[in-house]
Amino acid sequence: MTRDAKRLGEFELIAKYFAPLARGERGALGLTDDAALFEPKAGHDLVLTTDAVVAGVHFLENDPPETIAQKALGVNLSDLAAKGARPRVYLLTIALPRAVDEPWIKSFAAGLKRAQARFGIGLVGGDTVATPGPLTISVTAVGEVPRGRMLTRGGAKAGDDIWVTGTIGDAALGLRAAHGENLRLDDKQRAALIARYRIPEPRSGLGPRLLGVAHACLDVSDGLIADLGHMAAASRVGVEIAVADVPLSSPAAAAVEADRAAVSELLTAGDDYELAIAAPPAKRKQMADLAAAAKTKLTRIGRVVRGRGVVARGAGGATLPLSRKGFTHF
Ligand code: ADP
Ligand code: MG
């Protein structure tokens, strides 16, 4: 921590910036105790997930603290949405390098506050440490689903439709734009794509509505093809998608127009935080209605087949060759 943050001290930091984020949660005990209490709603399962974001890996060091906060929480909310869970509480561990000062923490807390209000989740605890390494933020989020009803990756059946929310590949282009690549975009398009990289849009409105309708669901974080592969493997089926049906934003479509090869990048790059869903064709109308109710764009891009793995078909039905399927850390 810098002198600023140090002068404030760990406990003052928690009291000043994090305790206000815990005000709505009785079980947080004002962030003054060793642990928090949480009482689940009767007849519900708790859904637990954790994801860390690291400077230089998941966000850029100089990204605004508000957006870093929204990403740290958002990637976890995306996992809860994919399981059909409603967000309830979260724990926050932050490892702060020296360069982080008090104004940074203040804006970071403001970003958390905004995301909390929007998604109905409260802070109940965490840990604050100093690190000689990059800024690292780990969130553990807790959600609820009616008992026994959590959506999994494992329920897809041959014959199901494959759907995807939002648009695919924007964050990958946004990262390139944030690194200063031109991409022949106007300022507005560039800003929109960078925002898509910085701030995921967890599909929290749609996720819980899918319970009892979808057979399988997961969030697309490592790349569409890789994540559909995870669903296919868990469900012991194959997946076929039509590349032309994959929803692209207008700047992404323009990038593909300019360079056909870009499409494989968009299908295999990470950070989309959209939902991929398998649901039976008999539920097509219902799926469309649920998406409309959740004000979420939802597009049918393919189907579940017998077999294994993922095939992406281009124009004329030819298989798109993909040298890599998605992002991996190691
Ligand atoms: P202990 O060492 O007993 O685990 P800490 O000193 O780490 O306690 O934390 C004191 C209190 O502050 C605890 O209630 C903890 O949950 C909370 N806390 C610490 N860091 C954070 C944080 N980054 N976000 C939210 N709560 C935090
Ligand atoms: Mg501790």
PDB file of N, CA and C in Angstrom, residues 61-143:
ATOM      1  N   GLU A  61      -4.043  -2.795 -15.723  1.00  0.00           N
ATOM      2  CA  GLU A  61      -3.660  -2.124 -14.486  1.00  0.00           C
ATOM      3  C   GLU A  61      -4.267  -0.727 -14.347  1.00  0.00           C
ATOM      4  N   ASN A  62      -4.353  -0.022 -15.496  1.00  0.00           N
ATOM      5  CA  ASN A  62      -4.847   1.349 -15.432  1.00  0.00           C
ATOM      6  C   ASN A  62      -6.334   1.478 -15.738  1.00  0.00           C
ATOM      7  N   ASP A  63      -7.044   0.371 -15.779  1.00  0.00           N
ATOM      8  CA  ASP A  63      -8.498   0.440 -15.926  1.00  0.00           C
ATOM      9  C   ASP A  63      -9.059   1.227 -14.735  1.00  0.00           C
ATOM     10  N   PRO A  64     -10.213   1.883 -14.936  1.00  0.00           N
ATOM     11  CA  PRO A  64     -10.801   2.618 -13.819  1.00  0.00           C
ATOM     12  C   PRO A  64     -11.173   1.648 -12.690  1.00  0.00           C
ATOM     13  N   PRO A  65     -10.891   2.032 -11.431  1.00  0.00           N
ATOM     14  CA  PRO A  65     -11.210   1.155 -10.305  1.00  0.00           C
ATOM     15  C   PRO A  65     -12.688   0.743 -10.265  1.00  0.00           C
ATOM     16  N   GLU A  66     -13.588   1.645 -10.689  1.00  0.00           N
ATOM     17  CA  GLU A  66     -15.018   1.296 -10.693  1.00  0.00           C
ATOM     18  C   GLU A  66     -15.291   0.109 -11.602  1.00  0.00           C
ATOM     19  N   THR A  67     -14.617   0.082 -12.761  1.00  0.00           N
ATOM     20  CA  THR A  67     -14.903  -1.019 -13.687  1.00  0.00           C
ATOM     21  C   THR A  67     -14.211  -2.297 -13.215  1.00  0.00           C
ATOM     22  N   ILE A  68     -13.064  -2.169 -12.567  1.00  0.00           N
ATOM     23  CA  ILE A  68     -12.398  -3.364 -12.034  1.00  0.00           C
ATOM     24  C   ILE A  68     -13.305  -4.019 -10.985  1.00  0.00           C
ATOM     25  N   ALA A  69     -13.911  -3.185 -10.157  1.00  0.00           N
ATOM     26  CA  ALA A  69     -14.831  -3.692  -9.127  1.00  0.00           C
ATOM     27  C   ALA A  69     -16.014  -4.402  -9.762  1.00  0.00           C
ATOM     28  N   GLN A  70     -16.577  -3.768 -10.790  1.00  0.00           N
ATOM     29  CA  GLN A  70     -17.751  -4.359 -11.443  1.00  0.00           C
ATOM     30  C   GLN A  70     -17.393  -5.660 -12.146  1.00  0.00           C
ATOM     31  N   LYS A  71     -16.159  -5.753 -12.637  1.00  0.00           N
ATOM     32  CA  LYS A  71     -15.749  -6.997 -13.290  1.00  0.00           C
ATOM     33  C   LYS A  71     -15.535  -8.103 -12.249  1.00  0.00           C
ATOM     34  N   ALA A  72     -14.876  -7.748 -11.140  1.00  0.00           N
ATOM     35  CA  ALA A  72     -14.603  -8.750 -10.096  1.00  0.00           C
ATOM     36  C   ALA A  72     -15.904  -9.372  -9.587  1.00  0.00           C
ATOM     37  N   LEU A  73     -16.901  -8.531  -9.404  1.00  0.00           N
ATOM     38  CA  LEU A  73     -18.191  -9.040  -8.933  1.00  0.00           C
ATOM     39  C   LEU A  73     -18.961  -9.675 -10.097  1.00  0.00           C
ATOM     40  N   GLY A  74     -18.907  -9.036 -11.245  1.00  0.00           N
ATOM     41  CA  GLY A  74     -19.692  -9.473 -12.402  1.00  0.00           C
ATOM     42  C   GLY A  74     -19.360 -10.874 -12.883  1.00  0.00           C
ATOM     43  N   VAL A  75     -18.090 -11.237 -12.866  1.00  0.00           N
ATOM     44  CA  VAL A  75     -17.729 -12.574 -13.365  1.00  0.00           C
ATOM     45  C   VAL A  75     -18.322 -13.656 -12.455  1.00  0.00           C
ATOM     46  N   ASN A  76     -18.448 -13.325 -11.180  1.00  0.00           N
ATOM     47  CA  ASN A  76     -19.064 -14.266 -10.244  1.00  0.00           C
ATOM     48  C   ASN A  76     -20.586 -14.294 -10.397  1.00  0.00           C
ATOM     49  N   LEU A  77     -21.174 -13.127 -10.618  1.00  0.00           N
ATOM     50  CA  LEU A  77     -22.621 -13.065 -10.839  1.00  0.00           C
ATOM     51  C   LEU A  77     -23.000 -13.828 -12.101  1.00  0.00           C
ATOM     52  N   SER A  78     -22.107 -13.816 -13.075  1.00  0.00           N
ATOM     53  CA  SER A  78     -22.346 -14.544 -14.315  1.00  0.00           C
ATOM     54  C   SER A  78     -22.430 -16.055 -14.035  1.00  0.00           C
ATOM     55  N   ASP A  79     -21.549 -16.546 -13.174  1.00  0.00           N
ATOM     56  CA  ASP A  79     -21.609 -17.969 -12.794  1.00  0.00           C
ATOM     57  C   ASP A  79     -22.929 -18.287 -12.085  1.00  0.00           C
ATOM     58  N   LEU A  80     -23.354 -17.406 -11.193  1.00  0.00           N
ATOM     59  CA  LEU A  80     -24.632 -17.655 -10.488  1.00  0.00           C
ATOM     60  C   LEU A  80     -25.793 -17.654 -11.485  1.00  0.00           C
ATOM     61  N   ALA A  81     -25.779 -16.705 -12.415  1.00  0.00           N
ATOM     62  CA  ALA A  81     -26.854 -16.629 -13.416  1.00  0.00           C
ATOM     63  C   ALA A  81     -26.920 -17.918 -14.219  1.00  0.00           C
ATOM     64  N   ALA A  82     -25.744 -18.444 -14.572  1.00  0.00           N
ATOM     65  CA  ALA A  82     -25.696 -19.662 -15.390  1.00  0.00           C
ATOM     66  C   ALA A  82     -26.267 -20.861 -14.643  1.00  0.00           C
ATOM     67  N   LYS A  83     -26.275 -20.787 -13.330  1.00  0.00           N
ATOM     68  CA  LYS A  83     -26.829 -21.895 -12.539  1.00  0.00           C
ATOM     69  C   LYS A  83     -28.294 -21.654 -12.165  1.00  0.00           C
ATOM     70  N   GLY A  84     -28.848 -20.547 -12.664  1.00  0.00           N
ATOM     71  CA  GLY A  84     -30.244 -20.216 -12.362  1.00  0.00           C
ATOM     72  C   GLY A  84     -30.418 -19.673 -10.961  1.00  0.00           C
ATOM     73  N   ALA A  85     -29.311 -19.243 -10.339  1.00  0.00           N
ATOM     74  CA  ALA A  85     -29.357 -18.812  -8.931  1.00  0.00           C
ATOM     75  C   ALA A  85     -29.564 -17.306  -8.818  1.00  0.00           C
ATOM     76  N   ARG A  86     -30.250 -16.911  -7.754  1.00  0.00           N
ATOM     77  CA  ARG A  86     -30.373 -15.490  -7.429  1.00  0.00           C
ATOM     78  C   ARG A  86     -29.233 -15.085  -6.506  1.00  0.00           C
ATOM     79  N   PRO A  87     -28.540 -13.995  -6.813  1.00  0.00           N
ATOM     80  CA  PRO A  87     -27.417 -13.549  -5.970  1.00  0.00           C
ATOM     81  C   PRO A  87     -27.892 -13.170  -4.567  1.00  0.00           C
ATOM     82  N   ARG A  88     -27.130 -13.503  -3.546  1.00  0.00           N
ATOM     83  CA  ARG A  88     -27.468 -13.100  -2.167  1.00  0.00           C
ATOM     84  C   ARG A  88     -26.335 -12.331  -1.492  1.00  0.00           C
ATOM     85  N   VAL A  89     -25.195 -12.990  -1.243  1.00  0.00           N
ATOM     86  CA  VAL A  89     -24.094 -12.303  -0.546  1.00  0.00           C
ATOM     87  C   VAL A  89     -22.758 -12.687  -1.174  1.00  0.00           C
ATOM     88  N   TYR A  90     -21.721 -11.893  -0.853  1.00  0.00           N
ATOM     89  CA  TYR A  90     -20.390 -12.249  -1.343  1.00  0.00           C
ATOM     90  C   TYR A  90     -19.303 -11.872  -0.346  1.00  0.00           C
ATOM     91  N   LEU A  91     -18.170 -12.536  -0.499  1.00  0.00           N
ATOM     92  CA  LEU A  91     -16.955 -12.268   0.270  1.00  0.00           C
ATOM     93  C   LEU A  91     -15.915 -11.730  -0.700  1.00  0.00           C
ATOM     94  N   LEU A  92     -15.087 -10.837  -0.204  1.00  0.00           N
ATOM     95  CA  LEU A  92     -14.154 -10.107  -1.073  1.00  0.00           C
ATOM     96  C   LEU A  92     -12.744 -10.162  -0.501  1.00  0.00           C
ATOM     97  N   THR A  93     -11.818 -10.780  -1.212  1.00  0.00           N
ATOM     98  CA  THR A  93     -10.417 -10.751  -0.783  1.00  0.00           C
ATOM     99  C   THR A  93      -9.631  -9.909  -1.767  1.00  0.00           C
ATOM    100  N   ILE A  94      -8.941  -8.898  -1.252  1.00  0.00           N
ATOM    101  CA  ILE A  94      -8.138  -8.067  -2.143  1.00  0.00           C
ATOM    102  C   ILE A  94      -6.679  -8.073  -1.698  1.00  0.00           C
ATOM    103  N   ALA A  95      -5.795  -8.254  -2.666  1.00  0.00           N
ATOM    104  CA  ALA A  95      -4.350  -8.193  -2.434  1.00  0.00           C
ATOM    105  C   ALA A  95      -3.854  -6.936  -3.139  1.00  0.00           C
ATOM    106  N   LEU A  96      -3.440  -5.961  -2.346  1.00  0.00           N
ATOM    107  CA  LEU A  96      -3.127  -4.625  -2.863  1.00  0.00           C
ATOM    108  C   LEU A  96      -1.625  -4.410  -2.992  1.00  0.00           C
ATOM    109  N   PRO A  97      -1.164  -4.039  -4.188  1.00  0.00           N
ATOM    110  CA  PRO A  97       0.240  -3.632  -4.330  1.00  0.00           C
ATOM    111  C   PRO A  97       0.422  -2.214  -3.761  1.00  0.00           C
ATOM    112  N   ARG A  98       1.676  -1.827  -3.567  1.00  0.00           N
ATOM    113  CA  ARG A  98       1.990  -0.520  -2.975  1.00  0.00           C
ATOM    114  C   ARG A  98       1.373   0.639  -3.719  1.00  0.00           C
ATOM    115  N   ALA A  99       1.304   0.540  -5.017  1.00  0.00           N
ATOM    116  CA  ALA A  99       0.862   1.673  -5.839  1.00  0.00           C
ATOM    117  C   ALA A  99      -0.610   2.037  -5.629  1.00  0.00           C
ATOM    118  N   VAL A 100      -1.352   1.192  -4.956  1.00  0.00           N
ATOM    119  CA  VAL A 100      -2.776   1.485  -4.766  1.00  0.00           C
ATOM    120  C   VAL A 100      -2.954   2.465  -3.603  1.00  0.00           C
ATOM    121  N   ASP A 101      -3.630   3.592  -3.899  1.00  0.00           N
ATOM    122  CA  ASP A 101      -3.806   4.598  -2.849  1.00  0.00           C
ATOM    123  C   ASP A 101      -5.271   4.708  -2.432  1.00  0.00           C
ATOM    124  N   GLU A 102      -5.519   5.614  -1.485  1.00  0.00           N
ATOM    125  CA  GLU A 102      -6.876   5.696  -0.950  1.00  0.00           C
ATOM    126  C   GLU A 102      -7.921   6.105  -1.987  1.00  0.00           C
ATOM    127  N   PRO A 103      -7.645   7.089  -2.847  1.00  0.00           N
ATOM    128  CA  PRO A 103      -8.645   7.411  -3.883  1.00  0.00           C
ATOM    129  C   PRO A 103      -9.001   6.201  -4.744  1.00  0.00           C
ATOM    130  N   TRP A 104      -8.011   5.359  -4.982  1.00  0.00           N
ATOM    131  CA  TRP A 104      -8.290   4.149  -5.765  1.00  0.00           C
ATOM    132  C   TRP A 104      -9.311   3.276  -5.025  1.00  0.00           C
ATOM    133  N   ILE A 105      -9.072   3.052  -3.744  1.00  0.00           N
ATOM    134  CA  ILE A 105      -9.980   2.211  -2.943  1.00  0.00           C
ATOM    135  C   ILE A 105     -11.380   2.818  -2.912  1.00  0.00           C
ATOM    136  N   LYS A 106     -11.416   4.136  -2.807  1.00  0.00           N
ATOM    137  CA  LYS A 106     -12.704   4.826  -2.740  1.00  0.00           C
ATOM    138  C   LYS A 106     -13.511   4.575  -4.017  1.00  0.00           C
ATOM    139  N   SER A 107     -12.876   4.719  -5.167  1.00  0.00           N
ATOM    140  CA  SER A 107     -13.582   4.475  -6.434  1.00  0.00           C
ATOM    141  C   SER A 107     -13.920   3.004  -6.601  1.00  0.00           C
ATOM    142  N   PHE A 108     -13.024   2.150  -6.147  1.00  0.00           N
ATOM    143  CA  PHE A 108     -13.282   0.708  -6.219  1.00  0.00           C
ATOM    144  C   PHE A 108     -14.548   0.375  -5.423  1.00  0.00           C
ATOM    145  N   ALA A 109     -14.638   0.929  -4.224  1.00  0.00           N
ATOM    146  CA  ALA A 109     -15.817   0.680  -3.383  1.00  0.00           C
ATOM    147  C   ALA A 109     -17.081   1.241  -4.044  1.00  0.00           C
ATOM    148  N   ALA A 110     -16.935   2.377  -4.731  1.00  0.00           N
ATOM    149  CA  ALA A 110     -18.091   2.954  -5.426  1.00  0.00           C
ATOM    150  C   ALA A 110     -18.578   2.019  -6.538  1.00  0.00           C
ATOM    151  N   GLY A 111     -17.635   1.372  -7.228  1.00  0.00           N
ATOM    152  CA  GLY A 111     -17.996   0.405  -8.276  1.00  0.00           C
ATOM    153  C   GLY A 111     -18.716  -0.795  -7.684  1.00  0.00           C
ATOM    154  N   LEU A 112     -18.230  -1.253  -6.533  1.00  0.00           N
ATOM    155  CA  LEU A 112     -18.896  -2.383  -5.870  1.00  0.00           C
ATOM    156  C   LEU A 112     -20.316  -1.996  -5.472  1.00  0.00           C
ATOM    157  N   LYS A 113     -20.443  -0.783  -4.941  1.00  0.00           N
ATOM    158  CA  LYS A 113     -21.751  -0.330  -4.465  1.00  0.00           C
ATOM    159  C   LYS A 113     -22.759  -0.324  -5.615  1.00  0.00           C
ATOM    160  N   ARG A 114     -22.307   0.167  -6.742  1.00  0.00           N
ATOM    161  CA  ARG A 114     -23.181   0.241  -7.903  1.00  0.00           C
ATOM    162  C   ARG A 114     -23.623  -1.163  -8.342  1.00  0.00           C
ATOM    163  N   ALA A 115     -22.667  -2.090  -8.420  1.00  0.00           N
ATOM    164  CA  ALA A 115     -23.003  -3.454  -8.851  1.00  0.00           C
ATOM    165  C   ALA A 115     -23.900  -4.143  -7.818  1.00  0.00           C
ATOM    166  N   GLN A 116     -23.631  -3.914  -6.548  1.00  0.00           N
ATOM    167  CA  GLN A 116     -24.466  -4.510  -5.495  1.00  0.00           C
ATOM    168  C   GLN A 116     -25.922  -4.077  -5.641  1.00  0.00           C
ATOM    169  N   ALA A 117     -26.110  -2.764  -5.844  1.00  0.00           N
ATOM    170  CA  ALA A 117     -27.467  -2.225  -5.935  1.00  0.00           C
ATOM    171  C   ALA A 117     -28.170  -2.801  -7.149  1.00  0.00           C
ATOM    172  N   ARG A 118     -27.436  -2.923  -8.231  1.00  0.00           N
ATOM    173  CA  ARG A 118     -28.052  -3.365  -9.465  1.00  0.00           C
ATOM    174  C   ARG A 118     -28.444  -4.832  -9.400  1.00  0.00           C
ATOM    175  N   PHE A 119     -27.615  -5.656  -8.740  1.00  0.00           N
ATOM    176  CA  PHE A 119     -27.845  -7.101  -8.786  1.00  0.00           C
ATOM    177  C   PHE A 119     -28.373  -7.668  -7.473  1.00  0.00           C
ATOM    178  N   GLY A 120     -28.588  -6.815  -6.483  1.00  0.00           N
ATOM    179  CA  GLY A 120     -29.206  -7.269  -5.245  1.00  0.00           C
ATOM    180  C   GLY A 120     -28.338  -8.225  -4.460  1.00  0.00           C
ATOM    181  N   ILE A 121     -27.074  -7.868  -4.278  1.00  0.00           N
ATOM    182  CA  ILE A 121     -26.165  -8.722  -3.515  1.00  0.00           C
ATOM    183  C   ILE A 121     -25.466  -7.841  -2.480  1.00  0.00           C
ATOM    184  N   GLY A 122     -25.128  -8.398  -1.322  1.00  0.00           N
ATOM    185  CA  GLY A 122     -24.488  -7.620  -0.263  1.00  0.00           C
ATOM    186  C   GLY A 122     -23.168  -8.229   0.174  1.00  0.00           C
ATOM    187  N   LEU A 123     -22.278  -7.368   0.645  1.00  0.00           N
ATOM    188  CA  LEU A 123     -20.960  -7.813   1.120  1.00  0.00           C
ATOM    189  C   LEU A 123     -21.086  -8.321   2.557  1.00  0.00           C
ATOM    190  N   VAL A 124     -20.471  -9.461   2.852  1.00  0.00           N
ATOM    191  CA  VAL A 124     -20.534  -9.977   4.225  1.00  0.00           C
ATOM    192  C   VAL A 124     -19.168 -10.259   4.844  1.00  0.00           C
ATOM    193  N   GLY A 125     -18.094 -10.072   4.094  1.00  0.00           N
ATOM    194  CA  GLY A 125     -16.782 -10.316   4.699  1.00  0.00           C
ATOM    195  C   GLY A 125     -15.703 -10.387   3.653  1.00  0.00           C
ATOM    196  N   GLY A 126     -14.499 -10.676   4.115  1.00  0.00           N
ATOM    197  CA  GLY A 126     -13.397 -10.760   3.168  1.00  0.00           C
ATOM    198  C   GLY A 126     -12.065 -10.698   3.865  1.00  0.00           C
ATOM    199  N   ASP A 127     -11.061 -10.345   3.109  1.00  0.00           N
ATOM    200  CA  ASP A 127      -9.718 -10.209   3.659  1.00  0.00           C
ATOM    201  C   ASP A 127      -8.991  -9.144   2.840  1.00  0.00           C
ATOM    202  N   THR A 128      -8.130  -8.418   3.518  1.00  0.00           N
ATOM    203  CA  THR A 128      -7.375  -7.352   2.854  1.00  0.00           C
ATOM    204  C   THR A 128      -5.903  -7.552   3.176  1.00  0.00           C
ATOM    205  N   VAL A 129      -5.107  -7.756   2.142  1.00  0.00           N
ATOM    206  CA  VAL A 129      -3.678  -8.021   2.359  1.00  0.00           C
ATOM    207  C   VAL A 129      -2.850  -7.180   1.393  1.00  0.00           C
ATOM    208  N   ALA A 130      -1.575  -7.026   1.709  1.00  0.00           N
ATOM    209  CA  ALA A 130      -0.643  -6.345   0.807  1.00  0.00           C
ATOM    210  C   ALA A 130       0.071  -7.410  -0.012  1.00  0.00           C
ATOM    211  N   THR A 131       0.468  -7.040  -1.237  1.00  0.00           N
ATOM    212  CA  THR A 131       1.177  -8.007  -2.079  1.00  0.00           C
ATOM    213  C   THR A 131       2.321  -7.328  -2.845  1.00  0.00           C
ATOM    214  N   PRO A 132       3.440  -8.018  -3.031  1.00  0.00           N
ATOM    215  CA  PRO A 132       4.496  -7.519  -3.896  1.00  0.00           C
ATOM    216  C   PRO A 132       4.164  -7.793  -5.363  1.00  0.00           C
ATOM    217  N   GLY A 133       3.092  -8.510  -5.609  1.00  0.00           N
ATOM    218  CA  GLY A 133       2.703  -8.890  -6.971  1.00  0.00           C
ATOM    219  C   GLY A 133       1.619  -7.983  -7.511  1.00  0.00           C
ATOM    220  N   PRO A 134       0.960  -8.399  -8.582  1.00  0.00           N
ATOM    221  CA  PRO A 134      -0.085  -7.576  -9.186  1.00  0.00           C
ATOM    222  C   PRO A 134      -1.349  -7.550  -8.327  1.00  0.00           C
ATOM    223  N   LEU A 135      -2.097  -6.479  -8.478  1.00  0.00           N
ATOM    224  CA  LEU A 135      -3.395  -6.332  -7.821  1.00  0.00           C
ATOM    225  C   LEU A 135      -4.271  -7.546  -8.144  1.00  0.00           C
ATOM    226  N   THR A 136      -4.781  -8.174  -7.111  1.00  0.00           N
ATOM    227  CA  THR A 136      -5.579  -9.378  -7.286  1.00  0.00           C
ATOM    228  C   THR A 136      -6.834  -9.265  -6.433  1.00  0.00           C
ATOM    229  N   ILE A 137      -7.955  -9.593  -7.035  1.00  0.00           N
ATOM    230  CA  ILE A 137      -9.230  -9.492  -6.328  1.00  0.00           C
ATOM    231  C   ILE A 137      -9.958 -10.813  -6.468  1.00  0.00           C
ATOM    232  N   SER A 138     -10.292 -11.397  -5.346  1.00  0.00           N
ATOM    233  CA  SER A 138     -11.015 -12.661  -5.379  1.00  0.00           C
ATOM    234  C   SER A 138     -12.372 -12.484  -4.725  1.00  0.00           C
ATOM    235  N   VAL A 139     -13.408 -12.835  -5.438  1.00  0.00           N
ATOM    236  CA  VAL A 139     -14.768 -12.751  -4.897  1.00  0.00           C
ATOM    237  C   VAL A 139     -15.326 -14.162  -4.769  1.00  0.00           C
ATOM    238  N   THR A 140     -15.960 -14.411  -3.650  1.00  0.00           N
ATOM    239  CA  THR A 140     -16.732 -15.646  -3.482  1.00  0.00           C
ATOM    240  C   THR A 140     -18.188 -15.240  -3.356  1.00  0.00           C
ATOM    241  N   ALA A 141     -19.010 -15.698  -4.279  1.00  0.00           N
ATOM    242  CA  ALA A 141     -20.406 -15.275  -4.291  1.00  0.00           C
ATOM    243  C   ALA A 141     -21.313 -16.431  -3.899  1.00  0.00           C
ATOM    244  N   VAL A 142     -22.390 -16.082  -3.216  1.00  0.00           N
ATOM    245  CA  VAL A 142     -23.366 -17.059  -2.761  1.00  0.00           C
ATOM    246  C   VAL A 142     -24.720 -16.692  -3.352  1.00  0.00           C
ATOM    247  N   GLY A 143     -25.358 -17.672  -3.975  1.00  0.00           N
ATOM    248  CA  GLY A 143     -26.700 -17.461  -4.508  1.00  0.00           C
ATOM    249  C   GLY A 143     -27.626 -18.553  -4.004  1.00  0.00           C
TER     250      GLY A 143
END
